[in-house]
Coordinates of C-alpha atoms in Angstrom, one line a residue:
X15 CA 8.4 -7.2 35.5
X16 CA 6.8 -4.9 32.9
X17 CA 3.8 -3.4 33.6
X18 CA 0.6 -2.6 31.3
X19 CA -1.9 -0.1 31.5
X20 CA -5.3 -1.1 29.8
X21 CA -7.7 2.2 29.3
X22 CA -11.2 1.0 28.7
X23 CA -13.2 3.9 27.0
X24 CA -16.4 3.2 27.0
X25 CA -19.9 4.8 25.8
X26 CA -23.1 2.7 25.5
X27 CA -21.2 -0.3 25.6
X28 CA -22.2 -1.5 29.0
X29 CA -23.4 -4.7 27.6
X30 CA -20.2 -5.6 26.4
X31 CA -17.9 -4.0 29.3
X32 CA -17.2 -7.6 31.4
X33 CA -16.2 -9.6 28.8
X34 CA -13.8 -6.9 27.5
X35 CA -12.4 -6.1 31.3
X36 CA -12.5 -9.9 31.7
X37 CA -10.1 -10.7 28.6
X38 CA -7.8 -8.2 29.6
X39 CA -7.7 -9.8 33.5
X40 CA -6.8 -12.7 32.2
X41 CA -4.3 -11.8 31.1
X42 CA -0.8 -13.7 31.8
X43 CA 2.9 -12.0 32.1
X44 CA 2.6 -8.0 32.9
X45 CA 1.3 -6.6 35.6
X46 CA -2.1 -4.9 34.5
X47 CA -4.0 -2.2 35.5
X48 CA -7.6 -1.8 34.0
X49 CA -9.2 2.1 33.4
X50 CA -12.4 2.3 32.4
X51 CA -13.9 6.0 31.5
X52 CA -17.6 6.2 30.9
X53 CA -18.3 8.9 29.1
X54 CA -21.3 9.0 30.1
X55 CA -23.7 6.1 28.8
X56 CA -27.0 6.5 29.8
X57 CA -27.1 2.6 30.5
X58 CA -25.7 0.0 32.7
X59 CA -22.1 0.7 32.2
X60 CA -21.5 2.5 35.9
X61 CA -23.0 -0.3 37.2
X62 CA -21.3 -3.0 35.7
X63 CA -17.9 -1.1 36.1
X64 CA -18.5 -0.6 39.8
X65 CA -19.2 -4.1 40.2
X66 CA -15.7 -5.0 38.2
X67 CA -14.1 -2.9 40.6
X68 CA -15.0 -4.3 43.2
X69 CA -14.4 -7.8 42.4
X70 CA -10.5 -7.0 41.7
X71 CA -8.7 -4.3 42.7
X72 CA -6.8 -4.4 39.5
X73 CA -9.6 -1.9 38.3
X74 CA -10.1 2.0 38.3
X75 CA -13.1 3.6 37.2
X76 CA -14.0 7.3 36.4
X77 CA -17.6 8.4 34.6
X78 CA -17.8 11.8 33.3
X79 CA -20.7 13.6 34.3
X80 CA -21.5 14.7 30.6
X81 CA -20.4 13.1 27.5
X82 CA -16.9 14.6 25.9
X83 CA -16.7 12.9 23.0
X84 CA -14.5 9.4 22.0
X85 CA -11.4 12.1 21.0
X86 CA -11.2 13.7 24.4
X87 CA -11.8 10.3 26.4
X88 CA -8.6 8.6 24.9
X89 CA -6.7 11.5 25.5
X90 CA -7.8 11.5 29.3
X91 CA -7.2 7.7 29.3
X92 CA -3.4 8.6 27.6
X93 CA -3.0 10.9 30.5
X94 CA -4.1 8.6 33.5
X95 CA -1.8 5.9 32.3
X96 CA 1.5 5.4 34.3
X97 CA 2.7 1.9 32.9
X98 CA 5.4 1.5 31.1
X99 CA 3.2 0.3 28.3
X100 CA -0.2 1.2 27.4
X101 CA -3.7 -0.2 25.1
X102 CA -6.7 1.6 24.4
X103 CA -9.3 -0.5 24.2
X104 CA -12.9 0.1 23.2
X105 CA -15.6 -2.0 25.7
X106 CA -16.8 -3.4 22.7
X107 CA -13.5 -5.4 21.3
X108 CA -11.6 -8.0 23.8
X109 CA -8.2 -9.6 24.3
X110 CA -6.7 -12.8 23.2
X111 CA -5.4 -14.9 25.4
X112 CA -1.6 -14.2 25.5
X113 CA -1.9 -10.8 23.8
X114 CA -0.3 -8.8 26.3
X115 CA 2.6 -11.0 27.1
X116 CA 3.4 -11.4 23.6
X117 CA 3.2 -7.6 22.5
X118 CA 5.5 -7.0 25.5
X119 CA 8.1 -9.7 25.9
X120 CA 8.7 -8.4 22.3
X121 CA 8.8 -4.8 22.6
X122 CA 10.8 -5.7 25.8
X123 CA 13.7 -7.3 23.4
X124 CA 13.4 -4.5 20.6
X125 CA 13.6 -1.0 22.5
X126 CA 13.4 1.1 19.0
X127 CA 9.6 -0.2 18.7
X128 CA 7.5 2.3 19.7
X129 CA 3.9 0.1 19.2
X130 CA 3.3 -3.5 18.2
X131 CA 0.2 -4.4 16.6
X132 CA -0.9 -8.4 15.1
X133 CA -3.8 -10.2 13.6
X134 CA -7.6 -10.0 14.9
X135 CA -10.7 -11.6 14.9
X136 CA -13.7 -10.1 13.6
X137 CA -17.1 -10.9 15.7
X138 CA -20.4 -10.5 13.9
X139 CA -23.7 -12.3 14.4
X140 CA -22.1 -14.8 16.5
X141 CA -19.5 -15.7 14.0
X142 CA -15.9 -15.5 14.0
X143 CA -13.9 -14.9 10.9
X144 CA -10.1 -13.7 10.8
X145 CA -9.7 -10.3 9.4
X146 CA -7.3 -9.9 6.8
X147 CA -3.7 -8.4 7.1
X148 CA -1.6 -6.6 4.4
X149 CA 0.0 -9.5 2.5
X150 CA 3.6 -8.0 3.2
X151 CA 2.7 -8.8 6.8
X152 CA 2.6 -12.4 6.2
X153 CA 6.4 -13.1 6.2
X154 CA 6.1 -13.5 10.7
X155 CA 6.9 -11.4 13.7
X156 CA 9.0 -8.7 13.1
X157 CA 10.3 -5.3 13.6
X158 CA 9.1 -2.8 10.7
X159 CA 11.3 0.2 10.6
X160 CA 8.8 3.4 10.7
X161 CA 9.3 4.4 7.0
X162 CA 8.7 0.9 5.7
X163 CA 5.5 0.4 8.0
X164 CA 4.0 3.9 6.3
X165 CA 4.5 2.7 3.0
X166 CA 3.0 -0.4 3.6
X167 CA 0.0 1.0 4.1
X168 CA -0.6 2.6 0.5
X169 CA -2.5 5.6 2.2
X170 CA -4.7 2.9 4.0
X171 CA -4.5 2.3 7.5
X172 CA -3.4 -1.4 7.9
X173 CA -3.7 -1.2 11.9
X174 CA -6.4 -3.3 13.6
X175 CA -6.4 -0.8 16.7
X176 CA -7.6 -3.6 19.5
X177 CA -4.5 -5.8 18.4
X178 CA -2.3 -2.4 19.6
X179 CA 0.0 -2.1 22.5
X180 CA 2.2 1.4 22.8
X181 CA 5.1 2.4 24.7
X182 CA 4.0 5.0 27.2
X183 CA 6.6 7.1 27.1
X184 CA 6.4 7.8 23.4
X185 CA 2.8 8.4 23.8
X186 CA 3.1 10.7 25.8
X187 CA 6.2 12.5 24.2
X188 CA 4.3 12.6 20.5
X189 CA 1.2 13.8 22.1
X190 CA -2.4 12.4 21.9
X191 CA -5.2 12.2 19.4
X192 CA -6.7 15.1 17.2
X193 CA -10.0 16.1 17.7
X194 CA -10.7 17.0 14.2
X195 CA -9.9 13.4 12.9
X196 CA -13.1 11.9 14.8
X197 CA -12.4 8.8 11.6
X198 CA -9.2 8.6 10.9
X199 CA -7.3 9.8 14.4
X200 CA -6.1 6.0 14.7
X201 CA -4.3 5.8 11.3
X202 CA -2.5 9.5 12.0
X203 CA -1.4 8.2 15.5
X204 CA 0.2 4.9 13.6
X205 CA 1.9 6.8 11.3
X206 CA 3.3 9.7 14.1
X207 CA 4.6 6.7 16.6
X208 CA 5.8 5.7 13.0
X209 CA 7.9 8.9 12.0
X210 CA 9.4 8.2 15.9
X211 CA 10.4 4.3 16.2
X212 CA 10.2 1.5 14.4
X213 CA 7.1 -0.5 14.9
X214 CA 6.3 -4.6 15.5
X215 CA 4.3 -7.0 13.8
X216 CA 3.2 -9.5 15.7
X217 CA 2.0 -12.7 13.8
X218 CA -0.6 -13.6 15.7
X219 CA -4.4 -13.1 16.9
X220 CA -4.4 -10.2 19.0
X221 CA -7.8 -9.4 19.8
X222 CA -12.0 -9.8 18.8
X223 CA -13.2 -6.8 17.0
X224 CA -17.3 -6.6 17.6
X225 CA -19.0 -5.8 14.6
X226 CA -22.3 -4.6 15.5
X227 CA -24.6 -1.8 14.3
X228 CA -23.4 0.9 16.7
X229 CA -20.4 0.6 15.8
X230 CA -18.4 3.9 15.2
X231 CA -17.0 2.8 11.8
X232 CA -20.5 2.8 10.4
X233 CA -22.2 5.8 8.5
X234 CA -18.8 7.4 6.7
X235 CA -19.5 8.0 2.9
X236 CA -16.2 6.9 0.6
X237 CA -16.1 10.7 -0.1
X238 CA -15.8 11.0 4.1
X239 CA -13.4 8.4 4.5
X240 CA -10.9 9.7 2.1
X241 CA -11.5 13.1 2.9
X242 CA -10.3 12.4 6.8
X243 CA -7.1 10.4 5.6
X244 CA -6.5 13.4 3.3
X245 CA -6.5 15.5 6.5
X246 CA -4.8 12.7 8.6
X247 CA -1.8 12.6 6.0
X248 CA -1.5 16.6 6.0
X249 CA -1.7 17.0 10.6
X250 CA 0.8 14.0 10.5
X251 CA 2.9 15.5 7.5
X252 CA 3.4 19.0 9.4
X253 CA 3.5 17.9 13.0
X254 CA 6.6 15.3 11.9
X255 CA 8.7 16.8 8.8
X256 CA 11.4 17.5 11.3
X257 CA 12.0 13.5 12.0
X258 CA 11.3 12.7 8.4
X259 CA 13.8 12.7 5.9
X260 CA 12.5 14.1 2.5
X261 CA 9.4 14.5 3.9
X262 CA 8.2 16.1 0.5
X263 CA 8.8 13.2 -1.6
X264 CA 6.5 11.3 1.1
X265 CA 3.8 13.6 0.8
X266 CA 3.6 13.5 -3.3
X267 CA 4.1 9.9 -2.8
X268 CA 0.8 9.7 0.1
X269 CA -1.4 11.9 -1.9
X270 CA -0.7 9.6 -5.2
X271 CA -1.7 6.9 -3.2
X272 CA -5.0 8.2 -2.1
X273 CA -5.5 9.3 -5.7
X274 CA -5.5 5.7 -6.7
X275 CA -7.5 4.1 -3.9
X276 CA -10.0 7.4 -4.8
X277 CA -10.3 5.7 -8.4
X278 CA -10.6 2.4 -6.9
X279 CA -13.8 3.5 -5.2
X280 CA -15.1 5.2 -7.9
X281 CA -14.7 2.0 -10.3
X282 CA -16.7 0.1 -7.1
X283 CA -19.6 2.5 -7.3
X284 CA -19.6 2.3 -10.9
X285 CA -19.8 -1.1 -10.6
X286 CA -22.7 -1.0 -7.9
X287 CA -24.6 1.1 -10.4
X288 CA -23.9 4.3 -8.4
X289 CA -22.7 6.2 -11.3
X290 CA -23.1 10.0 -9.5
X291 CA -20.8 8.6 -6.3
X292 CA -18.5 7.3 -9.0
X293 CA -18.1 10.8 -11.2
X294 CA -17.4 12.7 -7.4
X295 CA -14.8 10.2 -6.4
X296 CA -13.4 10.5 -9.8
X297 CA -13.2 14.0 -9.6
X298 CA -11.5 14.2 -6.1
X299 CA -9.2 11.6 -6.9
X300 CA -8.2 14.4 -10.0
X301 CA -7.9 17.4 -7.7
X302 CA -5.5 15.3 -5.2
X303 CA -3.4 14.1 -8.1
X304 CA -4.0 14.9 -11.9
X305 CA -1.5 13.0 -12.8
X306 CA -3.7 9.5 -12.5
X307 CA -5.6 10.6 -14.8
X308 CA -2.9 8.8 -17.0
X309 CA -2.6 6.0 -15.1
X310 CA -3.7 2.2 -15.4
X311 CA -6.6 2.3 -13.0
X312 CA -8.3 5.5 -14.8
X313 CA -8.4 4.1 -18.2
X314 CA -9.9 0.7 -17.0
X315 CA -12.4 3.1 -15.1
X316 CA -13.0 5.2 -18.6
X317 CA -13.3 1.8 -20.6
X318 CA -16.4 0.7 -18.6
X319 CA -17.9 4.3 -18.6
X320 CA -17.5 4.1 -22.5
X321 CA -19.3 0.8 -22.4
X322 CA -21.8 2.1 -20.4
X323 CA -23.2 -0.2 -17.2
X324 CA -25.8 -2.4 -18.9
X325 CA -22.9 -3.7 -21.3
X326 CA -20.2 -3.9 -18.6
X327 CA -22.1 -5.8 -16.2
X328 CA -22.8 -8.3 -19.3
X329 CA -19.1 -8.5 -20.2
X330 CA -17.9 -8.3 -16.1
X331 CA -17.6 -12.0 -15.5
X332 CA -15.5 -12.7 -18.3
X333 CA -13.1 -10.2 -17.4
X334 CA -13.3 -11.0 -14.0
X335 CA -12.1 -14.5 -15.0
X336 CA -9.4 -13.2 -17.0
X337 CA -8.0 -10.9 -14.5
X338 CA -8.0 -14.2 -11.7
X339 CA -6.2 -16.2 -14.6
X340 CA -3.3 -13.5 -14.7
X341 CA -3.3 -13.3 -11.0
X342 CA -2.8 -16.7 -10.9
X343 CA -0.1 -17.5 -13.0

């Protein structure tokens, strides 16, 4: 029978911790081991842990005696797991039922997947809402060869990381996660397993993201965010151009990419009335690509700029109309 390892990083989060260790227990089909890592919280998390341990012996603990960072946590949690197949987990996020079994029963019958990843849940305020996929995901479960999956994602990372399940082994061959990418280290681990293996899709809800206002995706700028996929594209671009064929058309292709979703932000602050945010993003969205300056989105963005925002936001709903009319047909 396959075998999972489940590394449960956890910081602050000791309020969560059960229900996320809990999820993953129930879990049917692999054998499972849980690994929780406290980096330290200065709450209840050693407590709750120890008492989780005790109640099933499915479930190792360690607690760091000062706090290392989320970065250097997964990589410990990477290097404690022995299964031959692995999730990181963050205490805050839980399971589906079925989640595990489903990841690996697939990955069992496709052995050029290197990681599976499926729908979630998003949890906020007590409500549940599904979180949207890429709409070339919507076609079922499937496998993704890697160079298809990285264009997919249009520079964006398309990856809802508590639906994801890894084969160890590759983990561990393709290394662990980059310190310097404290925001975008999930998306430049997608797209090394990518450059490796093929990866799977599974059509289905994986797992609960939490939203909550601790979360770490909170308080990056749009300047930040792209900034850190700019660097994940250039750490994943040198560490795999051996594996990649043409690598350099990839990387003019990426950077294009990011150009574009750089104008598309800049076109949303605009239209928020943020009109300094929208001239930055518009220049970095230049100095990665000049040549969008020609393109479709950066005259629509110089149109409204010409208008000016008092007489765009007066004309916005009519074109808004027009554009869902085109979509439509």
């Amino acid at each position: 029978m396959s075998s999972v390892d489940v590394v449960v990083p956890c910081y602050l989060y000791g309020c969560f911790l059960r229900e996320c260790v809990e999820s993953i227990l129930a879990q049917s089909g692999p054998t499972l081991r849980v690994l929780i890592i406290d980096d330290a919280s200065p709450d209840d998390t050693a407590e709750v842990a120890g008492a989780l341990v005790r109640a099933d012996s499915r479930v190792s603990f360690r607690r760091h005696a000062s706090n290392r960072g989320h970065i250097a946590t997964y990589n410990e949690g990477i290097a404690w797991a022995s299964a031959e197949y692995m999730a990181l987990l963050s205490a805050d996020d839980f399971l589906a039922p079925g989640a595990l079994q489903r990841a690996v029963e697939f990955m069992d019958c496709h052995s050029s997947v290197g990681f599976t990843f499926g729908g979630a849940i998003a949890l906020e305020d007590g409500k549940m809402r599904p979180l949207a996929v890429a709409s070339e995901l919507r076609r079922g479960t499937r496998v993704l060869p890697g160079l298809e999956f990285i264009k997919l994602g249009r520079a964006r990372n398309i990856v809802l990381a508590p639906s994801v399940v890894v084969r160890t082994s590759l983990q561990k061959k393709i290394g662990g996660y980059l310190s310097e990418l404290t925001h975008s280290g999930d998306m430049e681990m997608w797209l090394r397993f990518a450059a490796h293996g093929d990866v799977g899709f599974i059509d289905e809800i994986q797992a609960v993201y939490r939203r909550h206002p601790t979360n770490m995706s909170h308080g990056y700028s749009p300047e930040e965010d792209l900034l850190q996929r700019k660097a994940a594209f250039d750490h994943f671009l040198s560490a795999c151009s051996a594996v990649i064929p043409n690598i350099h058309y990839l990387c003019i292709w990426l950077t294009r990419q990011l150009a574009l979703d750089a104008i598309g932000c800049a076109s949303r602050a605009f239209n928020e009335g943020n009109i300094e945010l929208s001239a930055r993003l518009s220049d970095l969205a230049l100095d990665l690509d000049p040549r969008v300056g020609r393109s479709r989105r950066w005259w629509s963005l110089a149109c409204k700029r010409r208008l000016g925002l008092r007489r765009w936001e007066l004309i916005r709903p009519a074109v808004d109309r027009l554009r869902g009319l085109s979509a439509s047909l």
